CSV table of C-alpha atoms in Angstrom, one decimal:
chain,number,residue,atom,x,y,z
A,17,ASN,CA,-6.6,33.9,47.0
A,18,ALA,CA,-5.2,30.4,47.6
A,19,GLY,CA,-2.2,31.5,46.3
A,20,VAL,CA,0.1,28.3,44.7
A,21,THR,CA,-1.5,25.1,45.0
A,22,GLN,CA,0.1,21.4,44.1
A,23,THR,CA,-1.3,18.0,43.5
A,24,PRO,CA,-0.6,15.8,45.2
A,25,LYS,CA,1.2,16.5,48.1
A,26,PHE,CA,2.6,12.9,48.1
A,27,GLN,CA,3.6,10.4,45.6
A,28,VAL,CA,4.8,7.0,45.0
A,29,LEU,CA,5.8,5.6,42.0
A,30,LYS,CA,7.5,2.9,40.2
A,31,THR,CA,10.9,2.9,38.3
A,32,GLY,CA,9.9,3.7,34.8
A,33,GLN,CA,6.1,5.3,35.4
A,34,SER,CA,4.9,8.3,34.1
A,35,MET,CA,3.1,11.2,35.9
A,36,THR,CA,2.1,15.0,36.0
A,37,LEU,CA,2.8,17.4,39.1
A,38,GLN,CA,0.0,19.7,39.4
A,39,CYS,CA,0.8,23.6,39.7
A,40,ALA,CA,-1.8,26.5,39.5
A,41,GLN,CA,-1.3,30.2,41.0
A,42,ASP,CA,-4.8,32.4,41.3
A,43,MET,CA,-2.4,35.6,41.5
A,44,ASN,CA,-2.2,36.4,37.4
A,45,HIS,CA,1.7,35.7,37.8
A,46,GLU,CA,3.6,36.2,35.2
A,47,TYR,CA,6.2,33.7,35.6
A,48,MET,CA,6.2,30.0,37.0
A,49,SER,CA,8.8,27.8,38.0
A,50,TRP,CA,9.8,24.6,39.2
A,51,TYR,CA,12.4,23.5,41.3
A,52,ARG,CA,13.5,20.4,42.9
A,53,GLN,CA,15.4,20.0,46.8
A,54,ASP,CA,17.4,17.4,47.8
A,55,PRO,CA,19.0,17.5,50.9
A,56,GLY,CA,22.2,19.1,51.4
A,57,MET,CA,21.5,20.8,47.5
A,58,GLY,CA,19.4,23.5,47.8
A,59,LEU,CA,16.7,24.4,45.3
A,60,ARG,CA,17.5,23.1,41.5
A,61,LEU,CA,15.5,25.2,38.7
A,62,ILE,CA,14.1,22.6,36.3
A,63,HIS,CA,12.1,24.4,33.9
A,64,TYR,CA,10.5,28.2,33.9
A,65,SER,CA,8.1,30.3,32.1
A,66,VAL,CA,7.8,33.9,31.6
A,67,GLY,CA,4.9,34.1,30.0
A,68,ALA,CA,2.0,31.4,28.7
A,69,GLY,CA,3.1,29.5,25.6
A,70,ILE,CA,6.8,30.5,26.7
A,71,THR,CA,8.6,27.8,28.8
A,72,ASP,CA,12.6,27.3,29.1
A,73,GLN,CA,15.0,24.9,30.9
A,74,GLY,CA,16.7,25.5,33.7
A,75,GLU,CA,19.4,23.8,35.6
A,76,VAL,CA,18.4,20.0,35.7
A,77,PRO,CA,15.7,19.4,32.9
A,78,ASN,CA,16.4,16.0,31.7
A,79,GLY,CA,13.7,13.6,32.5
A,80,TYR,CA,11.1,16.7,32.5
A,81,ASN,CA,9.0,17.9,30.2
A,82,VAL,CA,6.8,21.2,31.2
A,83,SER,CA,3.9,23.3,29.4
A,84,ARG,CA,2.4,26.6,29.5
A,85,SER,CA,-1.3,27.1,27.7
A,86,THR,CA,-2.5,29.0,30.4
A,87,THR,CA,-1.1,31.6,33.0
A,88,GLU,CA,-2.7,29.9,36.0
A,89,ASP,CA,-1.4,26.7,35.4
A,90,PHE,CA,2.1,25.1,34.8
A,91,PRO,CA,2.0,21.3,35.0
A,92,LEU,CA,5.4,19.2,35.3
A,93,ARG,CA,5.7,16.0,33.9
A,94,LEU,CA,8.2,12.7,34.7
A,95,LEU,CA,8.2,10.7,31.4
A,96,SER,CA,10.0,8.1,32.7
A,97,ALA,CA,10.4,8.2,36.5
A,98,ALA,CA,14.0,6.5,38.0
A,99,PRO,CA,15.1,6.9,41.6
A,100,SER,CA,17.0,9.8,41.2
A,101,GLN,CA,14.1,11.7,40.7
A,102,THR,CA,13.3,10.9,44.2
A,103,SER,CA,12.9,14.4,46.2
A,104,VAL,CA,10.3,17.1,47.0
A,105,TYR,CA,9.5,19.1,44.5
A,106,PHE,CA,7.9,23.0,44.4
A,107,CYS,CA,6.5,25.0,42.3
A,108,ALA,CA,6.6,29.2,42.2
A,109,SER,CA,5.1,31.8,40.6
A,110,SER,CA,6.5,35.7,40.7
A,111,ARG,CA,4.6,38.7,39.3
A,112,GLY,CA,7.5,39.0,36.7
A,113,SER,CA,9.1,42.0,34.7
A,114,SER,CA,5.5,43.7,33.6
A,115,GLY,CA,4.6,43.8,37.4
A,116,GLY,CA,8.1,45.5,38.3
A,117,ALA,CA,8.7,42.0,40.7
A,118,TYR,CA,10.7,39.1,40.9
A,119,GLU,CA,9.3,37.3,44.4
A,120,GLN,CA,8.7,34.0,44.2
A,121,PHE,CA,5.7,32.6,46.3
A,122,PHE,CA,6.3,28.9,47.1
A,123,GLY,CA,3.7,26.0,46.4
A,124,PRO,CA,3.5,23.3,49.8
A,125,GLY,CA,5.1,21.2,47.5
A,126,THR,CA,5.3,17.1,46.5
A,127,ARG,CA,7.4,14.8,48.1
A,128,LEU,CA,7.9,12.2,45.6
A,129,THR,CA,9.5,8.4,46.1
A,130,VAL,CA,10.5,6.8,43.1
A,131,LEU,CA,10.9,3.0,44.2
B,1,GLY,CA,29.2,29.4,35.5
B,2,GLU,CA,25.7,29.7,36.6
B,3,ASN,CA,26.1,28.6,40.4
B,4,VAL,CA,25.9,30.2,43.2
B,5,GLU,CA,28.5,29.6,46.3
B,6,GLN,CA,27.1,29.8,49.4
B,7,HIS,CA,28.9,29.8,52.8
B,8,PRO,CA,28.7,28.6,55.4
B,9,SER,CA,26.7,25.7,55.1
B,10,THR,CA,25.9,26.2,58.7
B,11,LEU,CA,26.2,28.5,61.4
B,12,SER,CA,25.5,28.5,65.0
B,13,VAL,CA,25.5,31.8,67.4
B,14,GLN,CA,24.5,32.5,70.3
B,15,GLU,CA,21.4,34.2,70.9
B,16,GLY,CA,21.8,38.2,70.4
B,17,ASP,CA,24.9,37.7,68.9
B,18,SER,CA,24.8,38.2,64.7
B,19,ALA,CA,25.0,36.5,61.9
B,20,VAL,CA,26.8,36.6,58.4
B,21,ILE,CA,25.9,34.5,55.2
B,22,LYS,CA,27.9,35.0,52.4
B,23,CYS,CA,27.7,34.6,48.5
B,24,THR,CA,29.4,35.0,45.5
B,25,TYR,CA,28.7,34.7,41.8
B,26,SER,CA,30.5,34.9,38.6
B,27,ASP,CA,27.7,36.3,35.8
B,28,SER,CA,28.3,39.9,35.7
B,29,ALA,CA,24.7,39.7,34.2
B,30,SER,CA,22.8,38.8,37.6
B,31,ASN,CA,20.5,41.7,38.5
B,32,TYR,CA,18.5,40.9,41.4
B,33,PHE,CA,19.4,39.2,44.7
B,34,PRO,CA,17.1,37.4,46.8
B,35,TRP,CA,17.2,35.5,50.1
B,36,TYR,CA,14.9,33.1,51.4
B,37,LYS,CA,14.4,31.6,54.8
B,38,GLN,CA,13.1,27.9,54.7
B,39,GLU,CA,11.9,26.5,58.1
B,40,LEU,CA,11.4,22.8,58.7
B,41,GLY,CA,9.5,21.0,56.6
B,42,LYS,CA,7.7,24.4,55.2
B,43,ARG,CA,7.9,26.3,52.0
B,44,PRO,CA,11.0,28.8,51.2
B,45,GLN,CA,9.6,32.5,51.8
B,46,LEU,CA,11.0,35.8,50.8
B,47,ILE,CA,12.7,37.7,53.8
B,48,ILE,CA,14.7,40.5,51.6
B,49,ASP,CA,16.3,41.3,47.9
B,50,ILE,CA,18.1,43.6,46.6
B,51,ARG,CA,18.5,44.8,43.2
B,52,SER,CA,21.6,45.5,41.2
B,53,ASN,CA,21.7,49.3,41.3
B,54,VAL,CA,22.0,49.3,45.2
B,55,GLY,CA,24.7,48.8,47.5
B,56,GLU,CA,22.5,48.0,50.9
B,57,LYS,CA,18.8,47.3,52.6
B,58,LYS,CA,17.5,47.2,55.3
B,59,ASP,CA,14.9,45.8,57.2
B,60,GLN,CA,14.6,46.0,60.9
B,61,ARG,CA,17.2,43.2,62.1
B,62,ILE,CA,18.1,42.0,58.2
B,63,ALA,CA,20.1,43.7,56.2
B,64,VAL,CA,21.9,42.4,52.5
B,65,THR,CA,25.1,44.1,51.4
B,66,LEU,CA,26.1,43.6,47.2
B,67,ASN,CA,29.4,44.2,46.2
B,68,LYS,CA,28.6,43.8,42.2
B,69,THR,CA,32.5,44.4,41.5
B,70,ALA,CA,33.8,41.5,43.5
B,71,LYS,CA,30.5,39.8,42.6
B,72,HIS,CA,29.4,38.8,46.3
B,73,PHE,CA,26.6,39.7,48.8
B,74,SER,CA,26.1,38.9,51.6
B,75,LEU,CA,22.7,38.7,54.2
B,76,HIS,CA,23.2,40.1,58.1
B,77,ILE,CA,21.0,39.2,60.9
B,78,THR,CA,21.5,41.2,64.0
B,79,GLU,CA,20.5,40.4,68.1
B,80,THR,CA,19.3,37.2,66.5
B,81,GLN,CA,16.4,35.1,68.1
B,82,PRO,CA,15.8,31.4,68.4
B,83,GLU,CA,12.6,31.6,65.9
B,84,ASP,CA,15.6,32.9,63.4
B,85,SER,CA,16.9,28.9,63.0
B,86,ALA,CA,16.0,27.7,59.7
B,87,VAL,CA,17.8,26.8,57.1
B,88,TYR,CA,19.1,30.3,54.6
B,89,PHE,CA,19.1,30.6,50.8
B,90,CYS,CA,20.5,32.9,48.6
B,91,ALA,CA,19.9,33.5,45.1
B,92,ARG,CA,20.7,35.3,41.8
B,93,MET,CA,18.6,36.1,38.6
B,94,ASP,CA,19.9,36.3,35.2
B,95,SER,CA,19.2,38.5,32.1
B,96,SER,CA,16.6,35.5,30.9
B,97,TYR,CA,14.8,36.0,34.2
B,98,LYS,CA,16.5,32.6,35.3
B,99,LEU,CA,16.5,32.0,39.6
B,100,ILE,CA,19.5,30.3,40.7
B,101,PHE,CA,19.4,29.3,44.8
B,102,GLY,CA,22.8,28.4,46.8
B,103,SER,CA,22.9,25.4,48.3
B,104,GLY,CA,21.4,26.8,51.6
B,105,THR,CA,22.7,27.5,55.3
B,106,ARG,CA,21.6,26.0,58.0
B,107,LEU,CA,21.2,28.5,61.1
B,108,LEU,CA,21.1,27.5,64.7
B,109,VAL,CA,20.8,30.0,67.7
B,110,ARG,CA,21.0,28.6,70.5
B,111,PRO,CA,19.1,30.0,73.3
């Protein structure tokens, strides 16, 4: 199993550009989440999904969209990039309530810089 | 509110000593409390977790205690080793399966 994969590893955007961060998992996990990590601020939840077709907002959803059309994929879209979105983005998945396990398995992260 | 307060933000201990990190929360619907370790440049990894119907859980040198009445939970690391140096995050999950993290504790174990 590859686990949780994220692409790209690094990205530089200009203010106003849009892009999609990709996340995929091959563990048949129900739950998937996106976090951003800024220095000294820990991991903040952006959006999460408890199953295909279901998404919900986390702590800091503004400026980001998600969709969950399949169990495996959970892309994060930046609509119009701003310098405040410069961060490291982590995708995570867990088995969820049907599997009785909530351990989050994190991807390797995407380092995004917005100029 | 949603936040999880984590203290201290930095902790320096001598090798062999114990380290304790504490987190507090206010949402009484929280039912799952994991702890993650993140080494420099790496992704976070689960080290131990506890559910709301349990007061304490141990795994070798690591233990977590939960006081639901006081709404706080703590990570205890005994006989610390240099490889324990990392950033540790607590988190809580609420009834909508939202996982909220604390701001992290940077632990330094001095040889």
